[in-house]
């Protein structure tokens, strides 16, 4: 335990009793969705985890502490406060020292989960290698975090605005297992098939739990990525999405959008170009990933008790 860590009552009780838990990031609440949809989506994710028999543990930085497991009031504060800090690995110490309100991204949520003893984490999609990385190197810290933090991330692959083949090459180079759930194709957030095949897949949560157990038995310091395609009813056509993405990238370059502003700009433009379909898909895949994470956490918990 760290001096800065604060466990919510429900999370602390679940850890004490050996019940399965699922970590959830808070950046999607503070930054990923507009009001009031952000709060309703957060409530739905928390409920989805509980309905599958696990305990949700949303993570955020509040008043100088790293909270794992938030109250309804704390979730609402994140959803309604302006200028919430977006916190990755590099931002944890400065945000804590400033006692600022911070919403965690993938890397920071993984760190919090590890500190709390939580093995599974559901999110929308991981970051990765950005397009045009040859001339403008931009690689998400999510990849390095997956290589060194023993948490299984359940996500709909990587965000479609990234260089997907380069992202998968980086994952392979870092030794991070990528396992498709009921798919042999790597999903790219809004689309079920990025065009890149996967070497490993599983048809059920039992096998996923066994893979996670084997991974941590052999390599206790690394994580893994479970790639769960977006629900078929909300997934978008890959060719159409690529056309929109190319247009949004051109516009971003013309407007001089750079650095950390690129991703939110692109996602905002994709929302506009799709007539809101990307946001519908985003919420649907968040709920799907939360449910799957809870199912795998339950199966893993059973394996631990048997062993």
Coordinates of C-alpha atoms in Angstrom, one line a residue:
X1 CA 0.0 0.0 0.0
X2 CA 1.1 3.5 -0.7
X3 CA 0.7 6.6 1.5
X4 CA -1.5 8.1 -1.2
X5 CA -3.8 5.2 -1.9
X6 CA -7.4 5.3 -0.7
X7 CA -9.8 2.4 -1.2
X8 CA -13.5 2.8 -1.4
X9 CA -15.5 0.9 1.2
X10 CA -16.9 -1.5 -1.3
X11 CA -13.5 -2.2 -2.9
X12 CA -11.8 -2.7 0.5
X13 CA -14.5 -5.1 1.6
X14 CA -14.2 -7.1 -1.7
X15 CA -10.4 -7.3 -1.4
X16 CA -10.8 -8.5 2.2
X17 CA -13.4 -11.1 1.3
X18 CA -11.6 -12.3 -1.9
X19 CA -14.3 -11.2 -4.3
X20 CA -13.5 -10.4 -8.0
X21 CA -12.9 -6.8 -8.9
X22 CA -12.7 -4.8 -12.1
X23 CA -10.9 -1.5 -12.4
X24 CA -12.4 1.3 -14.5
X25 CA -10.7 4.5 -15.8
X26 CA -12.3 7.9 -15.1
X27 CA -11.0 9.8 -18.1
X28 CA -13.9 8.6 -20.1
X29 CA -16.2 10.3 -17.6
X30 CA -14.3 13.5 -17.4
X31 CA -13.1 13.8 -21.0
X32 CA -14.4 11.1 -23.2
X33 CA -18.2 11.8 -23.3
X34 CA -20.3 15.0 -23.2
X35 CA -22.6 15.8 -20.3
X36 CA -24.9 14.4 -19.2
X37 CA -24.2 11.2 -21.2
X38 CA -20.9 10.8 -19.4
X39 CA -22.5 10.3 -16.0
X40 CA -25.2 7.9 -17.4
X41 CA -22.4 5.9 -19.1
X42 CA -20.4 5.7 -15.9
X43 CA -23.4 4.5 -14.0
X44 CA -24.1 1.9 -16.7
X45 CA -20.5 0.6 -16.6
X46 CA -20.6 0.3 -12.8
X47 CA -23.9 -1.6 -13.0
X48 CA -22.6 -3.9 -15.8
X49 CA -19.7 -5.0 -13.7
X50 CA -22.0 -5.6 -10.7
X51 CA -24.5 -7.5 -12.8
X52 CA -21.8 -10.0 -13.8
X53 CA -20.9 -10.6 -10.2
X54 CA -17.8 -8.5 -9.7
X55 CA -17.1 -5.3 -7.8
X56 CA -16.3 -2.1 -9.9
X57 CA -13.4 0.0 -8.8
X58 CA -13.3 3.4 -10.7
X59 CA -10.0 5.2 -10.2
X60 CA -9.4 9.0 -9.8
X61 CA -7.2 11.5 -8.1
X62 CA -9.1 13.5 -5.5
X63 CA -7.7 16.0 -3.0
X64 CA -4.2 14.6 -3.0
X65 CA -5.0 10.9 -2.9
X66 CA -5.3 8.1 -5.5
X67 CA -8.8 6.7 -5.0
X68 CA -9.7 3.2 -6.1
X69 CA -13.4 2.8 -5.8
X70 CA -15.5 6.0 -6.0
X71 CA -18.7 7.1 -4.3
X72 CA -21.7 8.2 -6.4
X73 CA -20.9 11.8 -5.3
X74 CA -17.2 11.4 -6.5
X75 CA -18.3 10.1 -9.9
X76 CA -20.7 12.9 -10.2
X77 CA -18.0 15.4 -9.3
X78 CA -15.8 14.1 -12.1
X79 CA -18.7 14.2 -14.6
X80 CA -19.7 17.8 -13.8
X81 CA -16.4 19.6 -13.0
X82 CA -14.6 21.7 -15.6
X83 CA -10.9 21.4 -16.3
X84 CA -10.3 18.0 -14.7
X85 CA -6.7 17.0 -15.2
X86 CA -6.1 14.1 -17.5
X87 CA -3.7 11.8 -15.7
X88 CA -1.3 9.2 -17.2
X89 CA 1.8 7.6 -15.5
X90 CA 3.9 10.7 -15.9
X91 CA 1.2 13.0 -14.3
X92 CA 0.5 11.0 -11.2
X93 CA 3.0 12.6 -8.9
X94 CA 2.4 16.2 -10.0
X95 CA -1.4 15.9 -9.8
X96 CA -1.2 14.4 -6.4
X97 CA 1.2 17.0 -5.1
X98 CA -1.1 19.8 -6.5
X99 CA -4.1 18.1 -4.8
X100 CA -5.9 18.6 -8.1
X101 CA -8.9 16.6 -9.4
X102 CA -7.6 14.1 -11.9
X103 CA -9.2 11.5 -14.2
X104 CA -7.0 8.5 -15.0
X105 CA -6.2 7.2 -18.4
X106 CA -5.2 3.6 -19.2
X107 CA -1.6 3.8 -17.8
X108 CA -2.5 5.5 -14.5
X109 CA -5.5 3.2 -14.0
X110 CA -3.3 0.2 -14.4
X111 CA -0.8 1.5 -11.8
X112 CA -3.7 2.1 -9.4
X113 CA -5.1 -1.4 -10.0
X114 CA -1.7 -2.9 -9.3
X115 CA -1.3 -1.0 -6.1
X116 CA -4.7 -2.0 -4.9
X117 CA -4.3 -5.7 -5.9
X118 CA -6.8 -5.7 -8.8
X119 CA -5.9 -7.8 -11.8
X120 CA -8.5 -6.8 -14.4
X121 CA -9.3 -3.5 -16.0
X122 CA -12.0 -2.6 -18.6
X123 CA -11.7 0.4 -20.9
X124 CA -12.7 1.4 -24.4
X125 CA -9.5 1.1 -26.4
X126 CA -5.8 1.4 -25.6
X127 CA -3.4 4.0 -27.0
X128 CA -0.6 3.0 -29.3
X129 CA 1.6 4.1 -32.2
X130 CA 0.2 7.2 -33.9
X131 CA 0.1 7.6 -37.7
X132 CA 3.1 9.3 -39.3
X133 CA 5.2 8.1 -36.4
X134 CA 8.2 8.0 -38.7
X135 CA 8.3 11.8 -38.9
X136 CA 6.5 12.7 -35.7
X137 CA 7.2 10.0 -33.1
X138 CA 4.1 9.7 -30.8
X139 CA 3.7 6.5 -28.9
X140 CA 1.3 6.1 -26.0
X141 CA 2.6 5.2 -22.6
X142 CA -0.1 2.5 -22.5
X143 CA 2.2 0.1 -24.4
X144 CA 5.0 0.4 -21.9
X145 CA 2.6 0.1 -19.0
X146 CA 1.2 -3.2 -20.4
X147 CA 4.8 -4.5 -20.5
X148 CA 5.6 -3.8 -16.9
X149 CA 2.3 -3.9 -14.9
X150 CA 0.5 -7.2 -14.1
X151 CA -3.0 -6.2 -15.1
X152 CA -5.2 -7.6 -17.9
X153 CA -6.7 -4.9 -20.0
X154 CA -10.0 -5.7 -21.6
X155 CA -10.5 -3.3 -24.5
X156 CA -11.8 -3.1 -28.1
X157 CA -8.3 -3.2 -29.4
X158 CA -6.6 0.1 -30.1
X159 CA -8.2 3.4 -31.2
X160 CA -8.8 3.4 -34.9
X161 CA -7.0 6.7 -35.4
X162 CA -3.7 5.0 -34.7
X163 CA -1.3 3.0 -36.9
X164 CA -2.7 -0.4 -36.1
X165 CA 0.0 -2.6 -37.7
X166 CA 2.7 -0.5 -36.0
X167 CA 0.9 -0.7 -32.7
X168 CA 0.7 -4.5 -32.9
X169 CA 4.4 -4.7 -33.8
X170 CA 5.2 -2.7 -30.7
X171 CA 3.0 -4.9 -28.5
X172 CA 4.9 -8.0 -29.9
X173 CA 8.3 -6.4 -29.4
X174 CA 7.4 -5.6 -25.8
X175 CA 6.3 -9.2 -25.2
X176 CA 2.6 -8.4 -24.5
X177 CA 0.2 -11.2 -25.2
X178 CA -2.8 -10.1 -27.3
X179 CA -5.8 -12.4 -27.2
X180 CA -8.9 -12.0 -29.2
X181 CA -12.3 -12.7 -27.6
X182 CA -14.3 -14.7 -30.1
X183 CA -12.3 -13.2 -32.9
X184 CA -9.1 -13.9 -34.8
X185 CA -9.0 -10.3 -36.1
X186 CA -7.7 -7.3 -34.1
X187 CA -10.5 -4.8 -33.5
X188 CA -9.9 -1.1 -33.8
X189 CA -12.3 0.6 -31.4
X190 CA -15.2 1.5 -33.6
X191 CA -14.6 -1.4 -36.1
X192 CA -14.6 -5.1 -35.4
X193 CA -11.8 -5.9 -37.9
X194 CA -8.8 -3.6 -38.4
X195 CA -7.5 -5.8 -41.2
X196 CA -4.8 -7.4 -39.0
X197 CA -5.1 -11.0 -37.8
X198 CA -4.4 -12.3 -34.3
X199 CA -2.4 -15.4 -33.4
X200 CA -4.3 -16.1 -30.3
X201 CA -8.0 -16.1 -29.5
X202 CA -10.5 -17.6 -27.0
X203 CA -14.1 -18.4 -27.2
X204 CA -14.9 -18.1 -23.5
X205 CA -13.9 -16.3 -20.3
X206 CA -12.6 -19.5 -18.7
X207 CA -9.8 -19.8 -21.1
X208 CA -9.0 -16.1 -20.8
X209 CA -8.7 -16.5 -17.1
X210 CA -6.4 -19.5 -17.5
X211 CA -4.2 -17.5 -19.9
X212 CA -4.0 -14.6 -17.4
X213 CA -3.1 -17.1 -14.6
X214 CA -0.3 -18.7 -16.7
X215 CA 1.0 -15.3 -17.8
X216 CA 1.4 -14.1 -14.2
X217 CA 2.8 -17.4 -13.0
X218 CA 5.6 -17.2 -15.6
X219 CA 6.0 -13.4 -16.0
X220 CA 4.7 -11.7 -12.8
X221 CA 5.6 -8.2 -13.9
X222 CA 3.7 -7.9 -17.2
X223 CA 0.2 -7.5 -18.4
X224 CA -1.9 -8.7 -21.3
X225 CA -4.4 -7.3 -23.7
X226 CA -7.8 -9.0 -24.2
X227 CA -9.3 -7.7 -27.5
X228 CA -13.1 -7.6 -27.5
X229 CA -14.7 -6.4 -30.7
X230 CA -17.4 -3.7 -30.4
X231 CA -20.9 -5.1 -30.4
X232 CA -22.0 -5.9 -34.0
X233 CA -25.1 -3.8 -33.8
X234 CA -23.1 -0.6 -33.2
X235 CA -19.8 -1.3 -35.0
X236 CA -19.0 0.9 -37.9
X237 CA -17.9 0.0 -41.5
X238 CA -14.1 0.0 -41.7
X239 CA -13.8 1.7 -45.1
X240 CA -16.2 4.5 -44.2
X241 CA -14.5 5.1 -40.9
X242 CA -11.1 5.2 -42.6
X243 CA -12.4 7.8 -45.0
X244 CA -13.6 10.0 -42.1
X245 CA -10.4 9.5 -40.3
X246 CA -8.3 10.6 -43.3
X247 CA -10.4 13.7 -43.6
X248 CA -10.1 14.5 -39.9
X249 CA -6.3 14.0 -40.0
X250 CA -6.0 16.4 -42.9
X251 CA -8.1 19.0 -41.1
X252 CA -6.0 18.6 -37.9
X253 CA -2.8 19.2 -39.9
X254 CA -4.3 22.2 -41.6
X255 CA -5.3 23.7 -38.3
X256 CA -2.0 23.0 -36.6
X257 CA -3.5 20.7 -34.0
X258 CA -0.6 18.9 -32.3
X259 CA 0.4 16.8 -29.3
X260 CA -2.2 15.8 -26.8
X261 CA -4.8 17.8 -28.6
X262 CA -4.8 15.6 -31.6
X263 CA -6.7 12.6 -30.2
X264 CA -9.7 14.6 -28.8
X265 CA -9.8 16.7 -32.0
X266 CA -10.0 13.6 -34.2
X267 CA -12.6 11.8 -32.0
X268 CA -14.7 15.0 -32.0
X269 CA -14.5 15.2 -35.8
X270 CA -15.4 11.5 -36.2
X271 CA -18.4 12.1 -34.1
X272 CA -19.5 14.9 -36.3
X273 CA -18.8 13.1 -39.6
X274 CA -20.6 10.0 -38.4
X275 CA -23.7 11.8 -37.3
X276 CA -23.1 10.6 -33.7
X277 CA -22.6 6.9 -34.6
X278 CA -19.1 6.8 -33.1
X279 CA -20.4 7.9 -29.7
X280 CA -23.2 5.3 -29.7
X281 CA -20.5 2.7 -30.5
X282 CA -18.2 4.0 -27.8
X283 CA -20.8 3.6 -25.1
X284 CA -21.8 0.1 -26.3
X285 CA -18.2 -1.2 -26.3
X286 CA -17.5 0.3 -22.9
X287 CA -20.4 -1.7 -21.5
X288 CA -19.4 -4.8 -23.4
X289 CA -15.8 -4.6 -22.1
X290 CA -17.0 -4.0 -18.5
X291 CA -19.2 -7.1 -18.7
X292 CA -16.4 -9.3 -20.2
X293 CA -13.8 -8.0 -17.6
X294 CA -16.2 -9.0 -14.8
X295 CA -16.7 -12.5 -16.3
X296 CA -13.0 -13.1 -16.6
X297 CA -12.3 -11.7 -13.1
X298 CA -14.9 -14.2 -11.7
X299 CA -13.3 -17.1 -13.5
X300 CA -9.8 -16.1 -12.4
X301 CA -11.1 -15.8 -8.8
X302 CA -12.3 -19.4 -9.0
X303 CA -9.0 -20.6 -10.3
X304 CA -7.2 -18.9 -7.4
X305 CA -9.4 -20.5 -4.9
X306 CA -9.0 -23.9 -6.5
X307 CA -5.2 -23.6 -6.5

